[in-house]
PDB file of C-alpha atoms in Angstrom:
ATOM      1  CA  MET J   1      -7.650 -22.601 -26.427  1.00  0.00           C
ATOM      2  CA  THR J   2     -10.224 -21.435 -23.685  1.00  0.00           C
ATOM      3  CA  TRP J   3     -10.445 -21.828 -19.946  1.00  0.00           C
ATOM      4  CA  SER J   4     -11.996 -24.419 -18.046  1.00  0.00           C
ATOM      5  CA  ARG J   5     -14.597 -23.559 -15.397  1.00  0.00           C
ATOM      6  CA  ASP J   6     -12.061 -24.686 -12.462  1.00  0.00           C
ATOM      7  CA  GLU J   7      -9.221 -22.094 -14.425  1.00  0.00           C
ATOM      8  CA  MET J   8     -11.993 -19.717 -14.530  1.00  0.00           C
ATOM      9  CA  ALA J   9     -12.802 -20.248 -10.783  1.00  0.00           C
ATOM     10  CA  ALA J  10      -9.078 -20.342 -10.361  1.00  0.00           C
ATOM     11  CA  LEU J  11      -8.757 -16.909 -11.568  1.00  0.00           C
ATOM     12  CA  VAL J  12     -11.379 -15.336  -9.582  1.00  0.00           C
ATOM     13  CA  ALA J  13      -9.509 -17.024  -6.306  1.00  0.00           C
ATOM     14  CA  ARG J  14      -6.010 -15.915  -7.325  1.00  0.00           C
ATOM     15  CA  ASP J  15      -7.381 -12.385  -6.296  1.00  0.00           C
ATOM     16  CA  LEU J  16      -8.935 -13.522  -3.068  1.00  0.00           C
ATOM     17  CA  ILE J  17      -7.962 -10.643  -0.356  1.00  0.00           C
ATOM     18  CA  ASP J  18      -6.752 -11.948   3.111  1.00  0.00           C
ATOM     19  CA  GLY J  19      -9.416 -11.633   5.569  1.00  0.00           C
ATOM     20  CA  ALA J  20     -12.511 -11.100   2.998  1.00  0.00           C
ATOM     21  CA  TYR J  21     -15.918 -11.967   3.559  1.00  0.00           C
ATOM     22  CA  VAL J  22     -16.998 -13.831   0.063  1.00  0.00           C
ATOM     23  CA  ASN J  23     -20.156 -14.812  -1.157  1.00  0.00           C
ATOM     24  CA  LEU J  24     -20.055 -17.792  -3.886  1.00  0.00           C
ATOM     25  CA  GLY J  25     -23.332 -17.929  -6.075  1.00  0.00           C
ATOM     26  CA  ILE J  26     -24.485 -20.841  -7.925  1.00  0.00           C
ATOM     27  CA  GLY J  27     -22.636 -22.505 -10.825  1.00  0.00           C
ATOM     28  CA  ILE J  28     -18.949 -21.844 -11.510  1.00  0.00           C
ATOM     29  CA  PRO J  29     -18.919 -19.472  -8.572  1.00  0.00           C
ATOM     30  CA  THR J  30     -18.905 -22.342  -6.370  1.00  0.00           C
ATOM     31  CA  LEU J  31     -15.729 -23.794  -7.518  1.00  0.00           C
ATOM     32  CA  VAL J  32     -13.924 -20.986  -6.065  1.00  0.00           C
ATOM     33  CA  ALA J  33     -14.003 -22.662  -3.175  1.00  0.00           C
ATOM     34  CA  ASN J  34     -11.745 -25.475  -4.314  1.00  0.00           C
ATOM     35  CA  HIS J  35      -9.032 -22.903  -5.194  1.00  0.00           C
ATOM     36  CA  VAL J  36      -8.330 -20.652  -2.343  1.00  0.00           C
ATOM     37  CA  PRO J  37      -4.765 -19.817  -2.678  1.00  0.00           C
ATOM     38  CA  PRO J  38      -2.442 -21.179   0.633  1.00  0.00           C
ATOM     39  CA  GLY J  39      -1.979 -18.922   3.172  1.00  0.00           C
ATOM     40  CA  VAL J  40      -4.881 -16.744   2.431  1.00  0.00           C
ATOM     41  CA  ARG J  41      -8.176 -16.880   4.928  1.00  0.00           C
ATOM     42  CA  VAL J  42     -11.301 -16.081   3.587  1.00  0.00           C
ATOM     43  CA  THR J  43     -14.437 -16.544   5.153  1.00  0.00           C
ATOM     44  CA  LEU J  44     -17.029 -18.165   2.497  1.00  0.00           C
ATOM     45  CA  HIS J  45     -20.743 -17.334   2.922  1.00  0.00           C
ATOM     46  CA  SER J  46     -24.034 -18.526   1.474  1.00  0.00           C
ATOM     47  CA  GLU J  47     -27.290 -16.695   1.744  1.00  0.00           C
ATOM     48  CA  ASN J  48     -29.110 -19.868   2.581  1.00  0.00           C
ATOM     49  CA  GLY J  49     -27.428 -19.475   6.158  1.00  0.00           C
ATOM     50  CA  LEU J  50     -23.933 -20.337   6.204  1.00  0.00           C
ATOM     51  CA  LEU J  51     -20.832 -18.348   7.121  1.00  0.00           C
ATOM     52  CA  GLY J  52     -17.561 -20.605   6.884  1.00  0.00           C
ATOM     53  CA  ILE J  53     -18.053 -22.843   3.825  1.00  0.00           C
ATOM     54  CA  GLY J  54     -15.127 -25.113   2.921  1.00  0.00           C
ATOM     55  CA  PRO J  55     -13.716 -26.925  -0.259  1.00  0.00           C
ATOM     56  CA  PHE J  56     -16.430 -29.572  -1.747  1.00  0.00           C
ATOM     57  CA  PRO J  57     -16.694 -32.914   0.419  1.00  0.00           C
ATOM     58  CA  PHE J  58     -15.080 -36.130  -0.963  1.00  0.00           C
ATOM     59  CA  GLU J  59     -17.381 -38.880  -2.220  1.00  0.00           C
ATOM     60  CA  GLY J  60     -19.009 -40.692   0.620  1.00  0.00           C
ATOM     61  CA  GLU J  61     -18.093 -37.764   2.892  1.00  0.00           C
ATOM     62  CA  GLN J  62     -21.355 -35.547   2.004  1.00  0.00           C
ATOM     63  CA  ASP J  63     -23.461 -34.275   4.836  1.00  0.00           C
ATOM     64  CA  PRO J  64     -26.968 -34.118   3.171  1.00  0.00           C
ATOM     65  CA  ASP J  65     -27.798 -31.219   6.002  1.00  0.00           C
ATOM     66  CA  LEU J  66     -24.993 -29.049   5.066  1.00  0.00           C
ATOM     67  CA  ILE J  67     -25.503 -27.312   1.675  1.00  0.00           C
ATOM     68  CA  ASN J  68     -24.844 -24.186  -0.140  1.00  0.00           C
ATOM     69  CA  ALA J  69     -27.618 -22.003  -1.769  1.00  0.00           C
ATOM     70  CA  GLY J  70     -27.354 -24.171  -4.999  1.00  0.00           C
ATOM     71  CA  LYS J  71     -28.342 -27.075  -2.827  1.00  0.00           C
ATOM     72  CA  GLN J  72     -25.037 -28.583  -3.334  1.00  0.00           C
ATOM     73  CA  THR J  73     -23.452 -30.481  -0.331  1.00  0.00           C
ATOM     74  CA  VAL J  74     -20.408 -28.655   1.049  1.00  0.00           C
ATOM     75  CA  THR J  75     -17.987 -28.721   4.080  1.00  0.00           C
ATOM     76  CA  ALA J  76     -17.919 -26.157   6.893  1.00  0.00           C
ATOM     77  CA  THR J  77     -14.776 -24.733   8.107  1.00  0.00           C
ATOM     78  CA  PRO J  78     -13.503 -24.778  11.986  1.00  0.00           C
ATOM     79  CA  GLY J  79     -15.728 -21.820  13.485  1.00  0.00           C
ATOM     80  CA  ALA J  80     -18.358 -21.926  10.540  1.00  0.00           C
ATOM     81  CA  SER J  81     -21.791 -20.732  11.554  1.00  0.00           C
ATOM     82  CA  VAL J  82     -25.227 -21.667  10.599  1.00  0.00           C
ATOM     83  CA  PHE J  83     -28.357 -19.217  10.886  1.00  0.00           C
ATOM     84  CA  ASP J  84     -31.665 -18.609   9.538  1.00  0.00           C
ATOM     85  CA  SER J  85     -32.115 -16.513   5.866  1.00  0.00           C
ATOM     86  CA  ALA J  86     -33.296 -13.657   7.550  1.00  0.00           C
ATOM     87  CA  ALA J  87     -29.714 -13.466   9.402  1.00  0.00           C
ATOM     88  CA  SER J  88     -28.136 -14.042   6.266  1.00  0.00           C
ATOM     89  CA  PHE J  89     -29.662 -11.260   4.415  1.00  0.00           C
ATOM     90  CA  ALA J  90     -29.118  -8.824   6.925  1.00  0.00           C
ATOM     91  CA  MET J  91     -25.706  -9.491   6.719  1.00  0.00           C
ATOM     92  CA  ILE J  92     -25.716  -8.689   3.134  1.00  0.00           C
ATOM     93  CA  ARG J  93     -27.812  -5.952   3.248  1.00  0.00           C
ATOM     94  CA  ALA J  94     -25.506  -4.095   5.855  1.00  0.00           C
ATOM     95  CA  GLY J  95     -22.560  -4.594   3.816  1.00  0.00           C
ATOM     96  CA  LYS J  96     -20.899  -7.157   5.564  1.00  0.00           C
ATOM     97  CA  VAL J  97     -19.824  -8.779   2.190  1.00  0.00           C
ATOM     98  CA  ASP J  98     -16.684  -7.716   0.741  1.00  0.00           C
ATOM     99  CA  LEU J  99     -17.060  -9.634  -2.488  1.00  0.00           C
ATOM    100  CA  ALA J 100     -19.802 -11.262  -4.529  1.00  0.00           C
ATOM    101  CA  VAL J 101     -18.849 -13.991  -7.063  1.00  0.00           C
ATOM    102  CA  LEU J 102     -21.742 -14.556  -9.165  1.00  0.00           C
ATOM    103  CA  GLY J 103     -22.834 -16.149 -12.511  1.00  0.00           C
ATOM    104  CA  GLY J 104     -24.388 -14.270 -15.232  1.00  0.00           C
ATOM    105  CA  LEU J 105     -26.738 -14.328 -18.514  1.00  0.00           C
ATOM    106  CA  GLN J 106     -25.601 -11.195 -19.706  1.00  0.00           C
ATOM    107  CA  VAL J 107     -23.130  -8.396 -18.519  1.00  0.00           C
ATOM    108  CA  ALA J 108     -23.341  -4.891 -20.293  1.00  0.00           C
ATOM    109  CA  ARG J 109     -20.055  -3.038 -20.699  1.00  0.00           C
ATOM    110  CA  ASN J 110     -21.259  -0.469 -18.435  1.00  0.00           C
ATOM    111  CA  GLY J 111     -21.192  -2.889 -15.817  1.00  0.00           C
ATOM    112  CA  ASP J 112     -25.167  -3.628 -15.743  1.00  0.00           C
ATOM    113  CA  LEU J 113     -25.839  -7.506 -14.492  1.00  0.00           C
ATOM    114  CA  ALA J 114     -28.971  -9.832 -15.767  1.00  0.00           C
ATOM    115  CA  ASN J 115     -28.875 -13.192 -14.042  1.00  0.00           C
ATOM    116  CA  TRP J 116     -32.154 -13.922 -12.691  1.00  0.00           C
ATOM    117  CA  ALA J 117     -34.403 -14.291 -15.505  1.00  0.00           C
ATOM    118  CA  VAL J 118     -35.225 -15.315 -19.145  1.00  0.00           C
ATOM    119  CA  PRO J 119     -38.900 -14.216 -20.453  1.00  0.00           C
ATOM    120  CA  GLY J 120     -40.707 -17.296 -21.456  1.00  0.00           C
ATOM    121  CA  SER J 121     -38.249 -19.709 -19.708  1.00  0.00           C
ATOM    122  CA  PHE J 122     -39.126 -21.277 -16.131  1.00  0.00           C
ATOM    123  CA  VAL J 123     -36.510 -20.322 -13.388  1.00  0.00           C
ATOM    124  CA  ARG J 124     -36.193 -22.237 -10.032  1.00  0.00           C
ATOM    125  CA  GLY J 125     -35.626 -19.481  -7.600  1.00  0.00           C
ATOM    126  CA  MET J 126     -34.207 -16.078  -7.757  1.00  0.00           C
ATOM    127  CA  GLY J 127     -31.775 -16.394  -4.707  1.00  0.00           C
ATOM    128  CA  GLY J 128     -30.391 -13.515  -3.524  1.00  0.00           C
ATOM    129  CA  ALA J 129     -28.351 -11.652  -6.227  1.00  0.00           C
ATOM    130  CA  MET J 130     -30.231  -8.519  -6.088  1.00  0.00           C
ATOM    131  CA  ASP J 131     -29.728  -8.169  -2.711  1.00  0.00           C
ATOM    132  CA  LEU J 132     -25.716  -9.106  -2.914  1.00  0.00           C
ATOM    133  CA  VAL J 133     -25.198  -6.605  -6.089  1.00  0.00           C
ATOM    134  CA  ALA J 134     -26.651  -3.859  -3.752  1.00  0.00           C
ATOM    135  CA  GLY J 135     -24.923  -4.828  -0.580  1.00  0.00           C
ATOM    136  CA  SER J 136     -21.592  -6.129  -1.612  1.00  0.00           C
ATOM    137  CA  ARG J 137     -18.411  -3.806  -1.882  1.00  0.00           C
ATOM    138  CA  ARG J 138     -17.182  -5.578  -5.185  1.00  0.00           C
ATOM    139  CA  VAL J 139     -18.917  -7.865  -7.508  1.00  0.00           C
ATOM    140  CA  VAL J 140     -17.206 -10.171  -9.861  1.00  0.00           C
ATOM    141  CA  VAL J 141     -19.141 -12.236 -12.634  1.00  0.00           C
ATOM    142  CA  VAL J 142     -17.979 -15.605 -13.977  1.00  0.00           C
ATOM    143  CA  MET J 143     -19.538 -16.939 -16.952  1.00  0.00           C
ATOM    144  CA  ASP J 144     -18.954 -18.523 -20.383  1.00  0.00           C
ATOM    145  CA  LEU J 145     -18.557 -15.652 -23.332  1.00  0.00           C
ATOM    146  CA  VAL J 146     -21.143 -17.051 -25.580  1.00  0.00           C
ATOM    147  CA  ALA J 147     -24.295 -18.596 -24.789  1.00  0.00           C
ATOM    148  CA  ARG J 148     -25.941 -21.896 -26.118  1.00  0.00           C
ATOM    149  CA  ASP J 149     -27.645 -20.052 -28.732  1.00  0.00           C
ATOM    150  CA  GLY J 150     -24.099 -18.434 -29.982  1.00  0.00           C
ATOM    151  CA  SER J 151     -24.706 -15.156 -28.704  1.00  0.00           C
ATOM    152  CA  ALA J 152     -22.031 -13.242 -26.531  1.00  0.00           C
ATOM    153  CA  LYS J 153     -22.820 -12.745 -23.275  1.00  0.00           C
ATOM    154  CA  LEU J 154     -21.099  -9.536 -22.811  1.00  0.00           C
ATOM    155  CA  VAL J 155     -23.084  -7.227 -24.652  1.00  0.00           C
ATOM    156  CA  PRO J 156     -23.512  -3.233 -25.439  1.00  0.00           C
ATOM    157  CA  THR J 157     -26.636  -3.416 -23.502  1.00  0.00           C
ATOM    158  CA  CYS J 158     -28.560  -5.902 -21.404  1.00  0.00           C
ATOM    159  CA  THR J 159     -31.798  -7.252 -22.817  1.00  0.00           C
ATOM    160  CA  LEU J 160     -32.523  -9.470 -20.018  1.00  0.00           C
ATOM    161  CA  PRO J 161     -34.449  -8.213 -17.060  1.00  0.00           C
ATOM    162  CA  LEU J 162     -31.562  -6.593 -15.032  1.00  0.00           C
ATOM    163  CA  THR J 163     -30.710  -7.654 -11.587  1.00  0.00           C
ATOM    164  CA  GLY J 164     -28.448  -4.380 -11.066  1.00  0.00           C
ATOM    165  CA  THR J 165     -27.351  -1.368 -12.882  1.00  0.00           C
ATOM    166  CA  ARG J 166     -23.785  -0.477 -13.294  1.00  0.00           C
ATOM    167  CA  VAL J 167     -22.940  -3.140 -10.405  1.00  0.00           C
ATOM    168  CA  VAL J 168     -20.376  -5.415 -11.927  1.00  0.00           C
ATOM    169  CA  ASP J 169     -16.537  -4.383 -11.343  1.00  0.00           C
ATOM    170  CA  ARG J 170     -15.052  -7.771 -13.023  1.00  0.00           C
ATOM    171  CA  VAL J 171     -16.134 -10.293 -15.326  1.00  0.00           C
ATOM    172  CA  VAL J 172     -14.304 -13.544 -15.843  1.00  0.00           C
ATOM    173  CA  THR J 173     -14.919 -15.636 -19.073  1.00  0.00           C
ATOM    174  CA  ASP J 174     -13.403 -18.609 -20.671  1.00  0.00           C
ATOM    175  CA  TYR J 175     -12.031 -16.111 -22.914  1.00  0.00           C
ATOM    176  CA  ALA J 176     -10.784 -13.212 -21.606  1.00  0.00           C
ATOM    177  CA  VAL J 177     -11.117 -11.257 -17.966  1.00  0.00           C
ATOM    178  CA  VAL J 178     -12.201  -7.742 -18.624  1.00  0.00           C
ATOM    179  CA  ASP J 179     -12.885  -5.101 -16.040  1.00  0.00           C
ATOM    180  CA  VAL J 180     -15.771  -2.393 -15.770  1.00  0.00           C
ATOM    181  CA  VAL J 181     -13.965   0.795 -15.939  1.00  0.00           C
ATOM    182  CA  ASP J 182     -15.635   4.286 -16.078  1.00  0.00           C
ATOM    183  CA  GLY J 183     -18.342   2.648 -17.762  1.00  0.00           C
ATOM    184  CA  ASP J 184     -16.524   0.740 -20.111  1.00  0.00           C
ATOM    185  CA  LEU J 185     -14.827  -2.665 -20.534  1.00  0.00           C
ATOM    186  CA  VAL J 186     -11.229  -2.813 -20.013  1.00  0.00           C
ATOM    187  CA  LEU J 187      -9.068  -6.080 -20.855  1.00  0.00           C
ATOM    188  CA  VAL J 188      -7.324  -7.324 -18.376  1.00  0.00           C
ATOM    189  CA  GLU J 189      -5.936 -10.930 -19.661  1.00  0.00           C
ATOM    190  CA  LEU J 190      -6.701 -13.313 -22.439  1.00  0.00           C
ATOM    191  CA  ALA J 191      -6.811 -17.101 -22.556  1.00  0.00           C
ATOM    192  CA  PRO J 192      -3.686 -18.508 -24.091  1.00  0.00           C
ATOM    193  CA  GLY J 193      -3.863 -18.258 -27.771  1.00  0.00           C
ATOM    194  CA  HIS J 194      -6.589 -15.607 -28.234  1.00  0.00           C
ATOM    195  CA  THR J 195      -6.142 -11.903 -29.122  1.00  0.00           C
ATOM    196  CA  ARG J 196      -8.098  -8.720 -28.197  1.00  0.00           C
ATOM    197  CA  GLU J 197      -9.225  -8.507 -31.922  1.00  0.00           C
ATOM    198  CA  GLU J 198     -10.817 -11.965 -31.823  1.00  0.00           C
ATOM    199  CA  LEU J 199     -12.311 -10.807 -28.532  1.00  0.00           C
ATOM    200  CA  GLU J 200     -13.898  -7.997 -29.920  1.00  0.00           C
ATOM    201  CA  ALA J 201     -15.245  -9.772 -33.518  1.00  0.00           C
ATOM    202  CA  LEU J 202     -17.011 -12.103 -30.756  1.00  0.00           C
ATOM    203  CA  LEU J 203     -18.495  -9.147 -28.927  1.00  0.00           C
ATOM    204  CA  GLY J 204     -19.012  -6.951 -31.687  1.00  0.00           C
ATOM    205  CA  PHE J 205     -17.676  -3.946 -30.128  1.00  0.00           C
ATOM    206  CA  GLU J 206     -14.016  -2.537 -29.160  1.00  0.00           C
ATOM    207  CA  VAL J 207     -12.613  -3.346 -25.706  1.00  0.00           C
ATOM    208  CA  ARG J 208     -10.029  -0.755 -24.243  1.00  0.00           C
ATOM    209  CA  ALA J 209      -6.433  -2.162 -23.887  1.00  0.00           C
ATOM    210  CA  ALA J 210      -5.201  -1.705 -20.215  1.00  0.00           C
TER     211      ALA J 210
END
């Protein structure tokens, strides 16, 4: 049994710190907004210029002018702010984002991240991931462990163009949660029914026990 996309988002949300400013990337990371634990107050940031994202709107209640960086309609919390991209990226580059939750194409065991380009494939917009990994205090990547071609996305060394080097702190996948510690992967939690040996067989390299 593997974790679903919503369960992976809930695993990220479980560790949100009260009072934090958090940027949610495109894809699975956007689901984190639906799983913020009761009593935890975080301010969700989107690099297209919105501070104070709420959960996704219910059907029929969407405002087409209120979207996140992935062009999905979102809601805004009371007190939310709207601004231009220049102000948004100034916040990121000034170190005002506590946590960036991003998708990934590959993460290396030393924390290198590739998530913006596949040579020979068309990519619709690069987004702000390079700024986020450089300017955020903590980076969590949420992604499926295995790509469509069957290859593992946790790798010894990234082969795709890098977004940043040694920037990832934690990776949440459908099989396991791992931390990057001292340039290597440390197992934090396994999905029900899986073992560290099975994970290592999928990856082709060892993962340190916690």
